[in-house]
Rosetta silent file (secondary structure, phi, psi, omega in degrees, C-alpha in Angstrom):
SEQUENCE: MNLLLTSGGVTNASIHAALVEMLGRPTAECRALCIPTAQHGHPWCTPGSAWNFVAGRSPAPMVDLGWASVGLLELLALPHRPRDRWEAWVRAADVLLVDGGDAAFLTHWLRQTGLADLLPELRDTVWVGVSAGSMALTPRIGPQFVSWAGADGDDRGLGLVDVSIFPHLNYPDFPDNRMANAEAWAAQIGGPAYALDDQSALRIVDGLTEVISEGEWRAFP
SCORE:     score description
SCORE:     0.000 S_00000001
   1 L     0.000  158.872  167.885   -9.915    7.692    3.119 S_00000001
   2 E   -92.818  131.547 -170.147   -8.937    5.799    6.214 S_00000001
   3 E  -120.814  132.284  169.942   -5.467    4.375    5.669 S_00000001
   4 E  -119.887  100.262 -172.665   -3.634    1.414    7.156 S_00000001
   5 E  -101.462  104.237 -174.690   -0.149    1.626    5.688 S_00000001
   6 E  -104.580  162.865  171.871    1.808   -1.508    6.518 S_00000001
   7 L   -90.900  -41.688 -173.719    5.263   -2.750    5.715 S_00000001
   8 L  -126.563   15.591 -179.014    4.459   -6.459    5.680 S_00000001
   9 L    97.254 -168.001 -179.029    0.677   -6.766    5.737 S_00000001
  10 L   -88.157   80.443 -165.853   -1.673   -7.553    8.606 S_00000001
  11 L   -94.957   -8.074 -178.434    0.958   -9.569   10.417 S_00000001
  12 L  -151.924  173.079 -174.309   -0.120   -9.432   14.060 S_00000001
  13 H   -64.184  -33.778 -178.447   -3.063   -9.003   16.405 S_00000001
  14 H   -67.351  -44.177  178.610   -2.465   -5.276   16.948 S_00000001
  15 H   -67.518  -38.972  178.756   -2.568   -4.432   13.239 S_00000001
  16 H   -63.480  -43.133  179.542   -5.587   -6.696   12.761 S_00000001
  17 H   -63.506  -38.958  177.765   -7.426   -5.004   15.622 S_00000001
  18 H   -63.494  -40.085  178.808   -6.653   -1.588   14.137 S_00000001
  19 H   -62.837  -48.042 -178.700   -8.051   -2.729   10.788 S_00000001
  20 H   -62.506  -39.356  177.766  -11.287   -4.025   12.298 S_00000001
  21 H   -62.617  -40.845  179.548  -11.704   -0.797   14.269 S_00000001
  22 H   -67.267  -36.999  178.966  -11.268    1.237   11.087 S_00000001
  23 H   -70.714  -32.581 -178.628  -13.785   -0.919    9.226 S_00000001
  24 L    83.705    5.405  177.477  -16.292   -0.629   12.049 S_00000001
  25 L  -166.559  168.097 -177.974  -17.287   -4.294   11.762 S_00000001
  26 L   -63.556  155.106  178.456  -15.666   -7.722   11.319 S_00000001
  27 H   -59.464  -29.993 -178.788  -13.860   -8.562    8.093 S_00000001
  28 H   -64.815  -12.017  179.153  -16.469  -11.268    7.470 S_00000001
  29 H  -108.426   10.530 -173.451  -18.997   -8.493    6.834 S_00000001
  30 L  -119.305  145.575  178.585  -16.810   -6.447    4.462 S_00000001
  31 E   -98.511  130.452 -175.843  -16.272   -6.481    0.706 S_00000001
  32 E  -117.462  148.384  165.514  -12.680   -6.235   -0.496 S_00000001
  33 E  -119.490  132.499  177.215  -10.953   -5.462   -3.767 S_00000001
  34 E  -105.737  141.020 -174.853   -7.324   -6.518   -4.137 S_00000001
  35 E  -123.293  103.995 -177.799   -4.931   -4.566   -6.350 S_00000001
  36 L   -92.345    6.443 -165.861   -1.743   -6.439   -7.420 S_00000001
  37 H   -54.240  -39.050 -175.973   -0.576   -3.816   -9.956 S_00000001
  38 H   -58.136  -27.203 -179.074    2.654   -2.760   -8.202 S_00000001
  39 H   -61.253  -33.271 -174.134    4.062   -6.256   -8.719 S_00000001
  40 H   -70.664  -12.970 -179.279    4.229   -5.773  -12.494 S_00000001
  41 H  -100.451   -0.223 -174.332    6.744   -2.948  -12.127 S_00000001
  42 L  -112.018  132.315 -175.878    9.293   -4.721   -9.913 S_00000001
  43 L   -66.685  -21.082  179.804   12.007   -7.038  -11.279 S_00000001
  44 L   -80.926  -17.248 -175.265   11.796   -9.396   -8.291 S_00000001
  45 L   -85.984  152.768 -174.863    8.094  -10.088   -8.779 S_00000001
  46 L  -136.575  169.202  172.345    6.806  -12.927  -10.956 S_00000001
  47 H   -56.010  -33.323  178.874    3.482  -14.325  -12.187 S_00000001
  48 H   -67.932  -41.855 -179.520    3.728  -16.698   -9.247 S_00000001
  49 H   -69.584  -35.566  176.575    4.140  -13.978   -6.648 S_00000001
  50 H   -64.644  -42.983  178.403    1.229  -12.016   -8.123 S_00000001
  51 H   -63.425  -39.687  179.832   -0.955  -15.124   -8.020 S_00000001
  52 H   -59.732  -40.217  177.967    0.060  -15.812   -4.419 S_00000001
  53 H   -64.484  -49.749 -177.023   -1.181  -12.368   -3.397 S_00000001
  54 H   -63.796  -35.027 -177.388   -4.486  -12.697   -5.241 S_00000001
  55 L   -83.836   -2.317 -178.018   -4.998  -16.232   -3.930 S_00000001
  56 L    76.251   27.536  179.400   -4.308  -15.260   -0.327 S_00000001
  57 L  -115.237   16.004 -178.899   -1.050  -17.204   -0.208 S_00000001
  58 L   -75.057  152.984  171.861    1.272  -14.222    0.096 S_00000001
  59 L   -63.916  -17.178  179.048    3.722  -13.866    3.013 S_00000001
  60 L  -100.329  103.876 -177.351    1.907  -10.567    3.654 S_00000001
  61 L   -61.543  121.742 -177.861   -1.551  -11.410    5.095 S_00000001
  62 L  -149.245  -66.358 -176.027   -4.120   -9.347    3.205 S_00000001
  63 L   -73.144  -25.563 -172.996   -6.548  -11.281    1.016 S_00000001
  64 L   -94.757   42.651 -176.745   -6.764  -14.192    3.442 S_00000001
  65 L  -109.638   18.651  174.533   -8.439  -12.337    6.333 S_00000001
  66 L    77.489   38.422  179.783  -11.905  -13.830    5.998 S_00000001
  67 L   -68.808  153.897  175.416  -13.585  -11.153    3.881 S_00000001
  68 L   -62.315  -37.967  175.292  -17.245  -11.501    2.879 S_00000001
  69 E  -155.299  153.198  176.260  -16.065  -11.230   -0.727 S_00000001
  70 E  -133.627  129.138  174.014  -12.855  -10.445   -2.571 S_00000001
  71 E  -118.225  163.206  179.910  -12.574   -9.103   -6.105 S_00000001
  72 E  -104.902  123.737  175.815   -9.581   -8.391   -8.315 S_00000001
  73 L  -117.358  100.245  178.494   -9.003   -4.825   -9.519 S_00000001
  74 L   -95.705  113.922 -175.003   -6.097   -4.748  -11.975 S_00000001
  75 H   -62.212  -29.937 -179.039   -5.287   -1.127  -12.778 S_00000001
  76 H   -64.166  -21.660 -179.808   -3.661   -2.036  -16.092 S_00000001
  77 H   -89.083  -17.661 -171.737   -7.091   -3.152  -17.354 S_00000001
  78 H   -62.330  -35.826  178.350   -9.032   -0.071  -16.285 S_00000001
  79 H   -61.202  -15.129 -178.165   -8.262    2.080  -19.362 S_00000001
  80 H  -102.501    7.241  178.618  -10.090   -0.582  -21.388 S_00000001
  81 L  -119.809  149.476  176.667  -13.229   -0.570  -19.217 S_00000001
  82 L   -58.811  134.460 -177.348  -15.969    2.064  -18.967 S_00000001
  83 H   -57.200  -42.759 -176.169  -15.146    4.503  -16.173 S_00000001
  84 H   -64.800  -27.629 -179.031  -18.611    4.338  -14.648 S_00000001
  85 H   -72.743  -52.890 -176.692  -18.399    0.558  -14.385 S_00000001
  86 H   -72.428  -29.072  177.092  -15.090    0.244  -12.555 S_00000001
  87 H   -64.775  -36.553  177.103  -15.795    3.316  -10.430 S_00000001
  88 H   -63.538  -37.857  177.768  -18.971    1.627   -9.198 S_00000001
  89 H   -63.188  -44.323 -178.565  -16.928   -1.423   -8.178 S_00000001
  90 H   -65.155  -44.711 -178.442  -14.506    0.746   -6.208 S_00000001
  91 H   -65.660  -27.211 -179.292  -17.250    2.730   -4.488 S_00000001
  92 H   -80.171  -14.954 -177.576  -19.008   -0.494   -3.484 S_00000001
  93 L   -79.746  145.070  173.634  -15.912   -1.892   -1.762 S_00000001
  94 L   -86.345  -26.925 -174.807  -15.348   -1.491    1.960 S_00000001
  95 E  -148.274  140.277  172.520  -11.601   -2.010    1.688 S_00000001
  96 E  -108.240  123.750 -178.909   -8.889   -1.825   -0.967 S_00000001
  97 E  -105.265  111.099 -167.003   -6.020   -4.279   -0.439 S_00000001
  98 E  -116.058  115.786 -172.775   -2.989   -2.941   -2.300 S_00000001
  99 L   -78.141  168.126  177.651    0.046   -5.152   -2.788 S_00000001
 100 L   -86.656 -178.286 -175.599    3.711   -4.255   -2.895 S_00000001
 101 L   146.271 -121.039  175.965    6.154   -4.193   -5.775 S_00000001
 102 L  -107.864  118.677 -175.273    7.337   -0.935   -7.308 S_00000001
 103 H   -68.979  -33.832  178.823    5.690    2.126   -5.777 S_00000001
 104 H   -66.771  -39.410  177.013    6.527    4.423   -8.716 S_00000001
 105 H   -63.250  -44.864  178.197    4.843    2.015  -11.129 S_00000001
 106 H   -63.306  -44.503  178.641    1.786    1.842   -8.904 S_00000001
 107 H   -57.684  -44.169  179.879    1.702    5.640   -8.547 S_00000001
 108 H   -57.132  -46.906 -175.289    1.847    6.014  -12.332 S_00000001
 109 H   -77.885  -26.589  171.470   -1.140    3.740  -12.896 S_00000001
 110 H   -62.894  -39.961  177.893   -3.153    5.252  -10.083 S_00000001
 111 H   -72.023  -47.060 -175.254   -2.765    8.574  -11.886 S_00000001
 112 H   -60.238  -38.204 -176.847   -3.232    7.221  -15.415 S_00000001
 113 H   -80.799  -19.265 -174.359   -6.492    5.470  -14.611 S_00000001
 114 L    91.538   -3.557  178.902   -7.968    8.357  -12.637 S_00000001
 115 H   -63.451  -33.636  179.025   -8.267    6.253   -9.490 S_00000001
 116 H   -58.355  -38.427 -179.854   -5.909    8.672   -7.710 S_00000001
 117 H   -71.756  -26.849 -179.064   -8.441   11.471   -8.215 S_00000001
 118 H   -78.740  -29.118 -171.751  -11.260    9.299   -6.880 S_00000001
 119 H   -54.522  -43.795 -179.041   -9.518    8.253   -3.656 S_00000001
 120 H   -62.819  -18.464  179.262  -10.201   11.454   -1.661 S_00000001
 121 H   -82.481  -13.096 -173.814  -13.926   10.957   -2.275 S_00000001
 122 L   -87.818   71.178 -171.720  -13.957    7.489   -0.683 S_00000001
 123 L   -62.864  -32.916 -174.241  -14.691    8.697    2.845 S_00000001
 124 L  -103.529    6.380 -177.981  -15.838    5.333    4.211 S_00000001
 125 L   -94.539  143.438  175.629  -13.329    3.118    2.409 S_00000001
 126 E  -104.420  127.718  173.835  -10.211    1.682    4.074 S_00000001
 127 E   -97.826  120.310  175.057   -6.985    1.477    2.053 S_00000001
 128 E  -113.543  110.567 -179.488   -4.680   -1.278    3.327 S_00000001
 129 E  -106.980  150.389  170.639   -1.280   -1.108    1.678 S_00000001
 130 E  -122.596  125.421  176.814    1.720   -3.353    2.008 S_00000001
 131 L    55.147 -113.600 -179.313    5.171   -1.931    1.206 S_00000001
 132 H   -59.130  -29.738  176.918    4.822   -0.200   -2.201 S_00000001
 133 H   -66.149  -19.629  171.963    1.063   -0.269   -1.702 S_00000001
 134 H   -92.020  -43.338 -173.753    1.655    2.046    1.243 S_00000001
 135 H   -65.266  -27.892 -177.304    4.508    4.091   -0.206 S_00000001
 136 L   -62.922  -22.237 -178.470    2.548    5.130   -3.300 S_00000001
 137 L   -88.107   -5.353 -172.722    0.376    7.435   -1.178 S_00000001
 138 L   -89.129  168.950  178.746    3.322    9.307    0.343 S_00000001
 139 L   -65.270  -42.542  179.922    5.039   12.513   -0.867 S_00000001
 140 E  -140.693  147.110 -178.853    8.258   10.724   -1.844 S_00000001
 141 L   -92.738  -38.054 -172.480    9.299    7.100   -2.193 S_00000001
 142 L   100.773  125.787 -174.290   13.070    7.516   -2.194 S_00000001
 143 H   -59.660  -27.637 -178.848   15.156    6.754   -5.299 S_00000001
 144 H   -69.825  -12.416  178.709   16.613    3.610   -3.756 S_00000001
 145 H  -104.968    6.997  179.122   13.130    2.039   -3.798 S_00000001
 146 L  -103.610  113.494 -179.546   12.372    2.869   -7.443 S_00000001
 147 L  -111.600  -12.345 -178.238   13.252    0.007   -9.798 S_00000001
 148 L   -77.401  120.865 -176.962   10.829    0.748  -12.660 S_00000001
 149 H   -62.733  -29.504 -178.278   12.746    2.299  -15.576 S_00000001
 150 H   -65.293  -16.301  178.724    9.644    4.181  -16.701 S_00000001
 151 H   -69.443  -23.769  178.209    9.838    6.404  -13.636 S_00000001
 152 L    52.895   41.855  176.428   12.866    8.128  -15.189 S_00000001
 153 L    84.185   -3.377 -178.831   14.203    9.014  -11.756 S_00000001
 154 L   -83.093  116.612 -177.974   10.921   10.434  -10.461 S_00000001
 155 L  -110.504   20.695  178.745   10.303    9.134   -6.927 S_00000001
 156 E   -76.092  134.971  169.995    7.218   11.224   -6.128 S_00000001
 157 L   -91.284 -165.278 -178.705    4.192    9.443   -4.696 S_00000001
 158 L   -75.002  -21.491 -179.418    0.633   10.738   -4.732 S_00000001
 159 L    69.241   27.750  177.357    1.183   12.885   -1.635 S_00000001
 160 L   -77.986  -13.326  171.253   -2.171   11.938   -0.116 S_00000001
 161 L  -126.792  166.358 -174.482   -0.416   11.737    3.257 S_00000001
 162 L  -104.707   13.824  178.058    2.339   13.963    4.614 S_00000001
 163 L  -125.073  151.642  175.392    4.770   11.252    5.736 S_00000001
 164 E  -105.769  163.872 -172.456    7.066    8.917    3.811 S_00000001
 165 E  -132.345  127.557  168.980    7.767    5.255    4.620 S_00000001
 166 E  -100.298  109.416 -173.074   10.945    3.159    4.681 S_00000001
 167 L   -91.538  170.813  171.202    9.580   -0.432    4.702 S_00000001
 168 L    56.190   39.640  179.397   10.910   -3.828    5.741 S_00000001
 169 L   -57.455  127.514  177.322   13.283   -2.458    8.363 S_00000001
 170 L    59.765   25.042  175.373   15.844   -5.123    9.300 S_00000001
 171 L   -66.922  130.599 -171.799   14.154   -7.761    7.130 S_00000001
 172 L   -57.016  -36.330 -175.463   16.648  -10.659    6.952 S_00000001
 173 L   -85.327   -3.041 -179.506   16.537  -11.057    3.169 S_00000001
 174 L  -118.266   84.509 -174.211   16.994   -7.319    2.472 S_00000001
 175 L   -63.754  -19.561  179.144   20.498   -6.418    3.696 S_00000001
 176 L   -84.691   -3.569 -176.684   20.137   -2.803    2.551 S_00000001
 177 L   -98.187   50.854  178.894   17.111   -2.232    4.777 S_00000001
 178 L  -101.283  166.986 -173.826   19.044   -1.551    7.966 S_00000001
 179 H   -60.191  -37.550  178.755   18.640    1.426   10.285 S_00000001
 180 H   -61.242  -38.081  177.323   21.746    3.174    8.949 S_00000001
 181 H   -69.760  -35.963  177.130   20.250    3.039    5.449 S_00000001
 182 H   -63.997  -39.749  178.257   16.935    4.305    6.806 S_00000001
 183 H   -62.750  -43.366  179.175   18.723    7.268    8.390 S_00000001
 184 H   -65.749  -40.763  176.755   20.423    8.121    5.078 S_00000001
 185 H   -60.560  -46.742 -177.753   17.093    7.752    3.227 S_00000001
 186 H   -65.182  -32.640 -178.021   15.307   10.022    5.723 S_00000001
 187 H   -65.657  -26.264 -178.346   18.031   12.667    5.467 S_00000001
 188 H  -109.753    3.854 -176.037   17.306   13.176    1.756 S_00000001
 189 H   -81.016  -24.032  172.288   13.547   12.557    1.706 S_00000001
 190 L    78.451   34.343  178.464   12.725   16.163    2.650 S_00000001
 191 L   172.937  177.077 -179.728    9.926   15.688    5.171 S_00000001
 192 L   -62.970  146.387 -173.831    8.623   13.616    8.083 S_00000001
 193 E  -155.324  163.137  177.291    9.077    9.893    7.666 S_00000001
 194 E  -133.292  140.336  165.445    8.900    6.523    9.390 S_00000001
 195 E  -100.402  129.367 -175.478   10.989    3.371    9.169 S_00000001
 196 E  -127.973  135.152  168.874    8.774    0.326    9.781 S_00000001
 197 L   -86.508 -178.361 -172.780    9.548   -3.342   10.170 S_00000001
 198 L   -78.472    2.094  172.845    7.067   -5.980    9.021 S_00000001
 199 L  -105.933   16.430 -174.210    5.341   -6.025   12.411 S_00000001
 200 E  -130.995  155.351  179.690    4.552   -2.296   12.188 S_00000001
 201 E  -155.124  164.072  171.023    2.086   -0.051   10.384 S_00000001
 202 E  -109.877  128.314  170.490    0.752    3.494   10.260 S_00000001
 203 E  -102.076  121.822 -178.118   -2.922    4.125   10.889 S_00000001
 204 E  -122.260  110.824 -178.552   -3.951    7.478    9.367 S_00000001
 205 E  -130.689  127.478 -179.862   -7.480    8.656   10.115 S_00000001
 206 L    54.187   36.431  177.313   -8.674   12.250    9.660 S_00000001
 207 L    80.207   -1.389 -179.786   -5.104   13.311    9.013 S_00000001
 208 E   -98.349  130.051 -177.034   -3.804   11.920   12.322 S_00000001
 209 E  -104.029  130.593  178.692   -0.988    9.384   12.153 S_00000001
 210 E  -130.833  135.804  176.271   -0.595    6.624   14.738 S_00000001
 211 E   -85.888  129.557  173.621    2.002    3.852   14.814 S_00000001
 212 E  -113.410  117.333 -171.715    0.620    0.343   15.354 S_00000001
 213 E  -152.385  140.727  164.239    3.482   -2.005   16.155 S_00000001
 214 L  -119.701   21.943 -176.650    4.558   -5.221   17.788 S_00000001
 215 L  -138.968 -133.609 -174.693    8.025   -4.792   16.345 S_00000001
 216 L  -117.583  136.854  177.625   10.601   -2.111   15.554 S_00000001
 217 E  -154.837  166.280  176.915   10.029    1.326   14.083 S_00000001
 218 E  -152.015  138.749  175.556   11.446    4.821   14.118 S_00000001
 219 E   -98.272  140.001  176.213   10.082    8.273   13.346 S_00000001
 220 E  -117.791  121.982 -177.598   12.186   10.870   11.520 S_00000001
 221 L   -68.802    0.000    0.000   11.106   14.540   11.902 S_00000001
């Protein structure tokens, strides 16, 4: 897949331009599926915050980018639907818009549903993640970002990319998301990593990682 892994969504012109380039055409010509599942695993998220994402009223611009169509793909429902039906919906989408919340919870349901196994086959699909929606694809999330009790201490992501992500760097409402905390997180993550503020993203195409930013970021080897 082509991946646009953001901290705060498509928040500026540079990230938007990168998205359109990856799609190969304007958003108005693309079909999107939005995935709010990560919200259900995080104690800060509510029915209201999930609705805001789906309705395009989230602080993280994703659903409200002028898509030709937007559908809702709730992973918790997939075990109750025929595999061939929901797989056809995913294959027909040009872009998957994956919300934040708890990355371990999202990782669990990506595996449980079988969607994780399908992702490498989606050569022409763009995955746009915000926060946990980005972190779920990485090798490790970091225990400080796992709030779902069902993870039982397991902070492994899907490992579809070879870098990890510390999101929301210096976000005013998250006092623990400062650079010193990012340095401590990176020291124990065991691999290359990036700290990204909400004006920054990683574009990963054909295994090559590029930072797209109008804000603050840092790479950790």
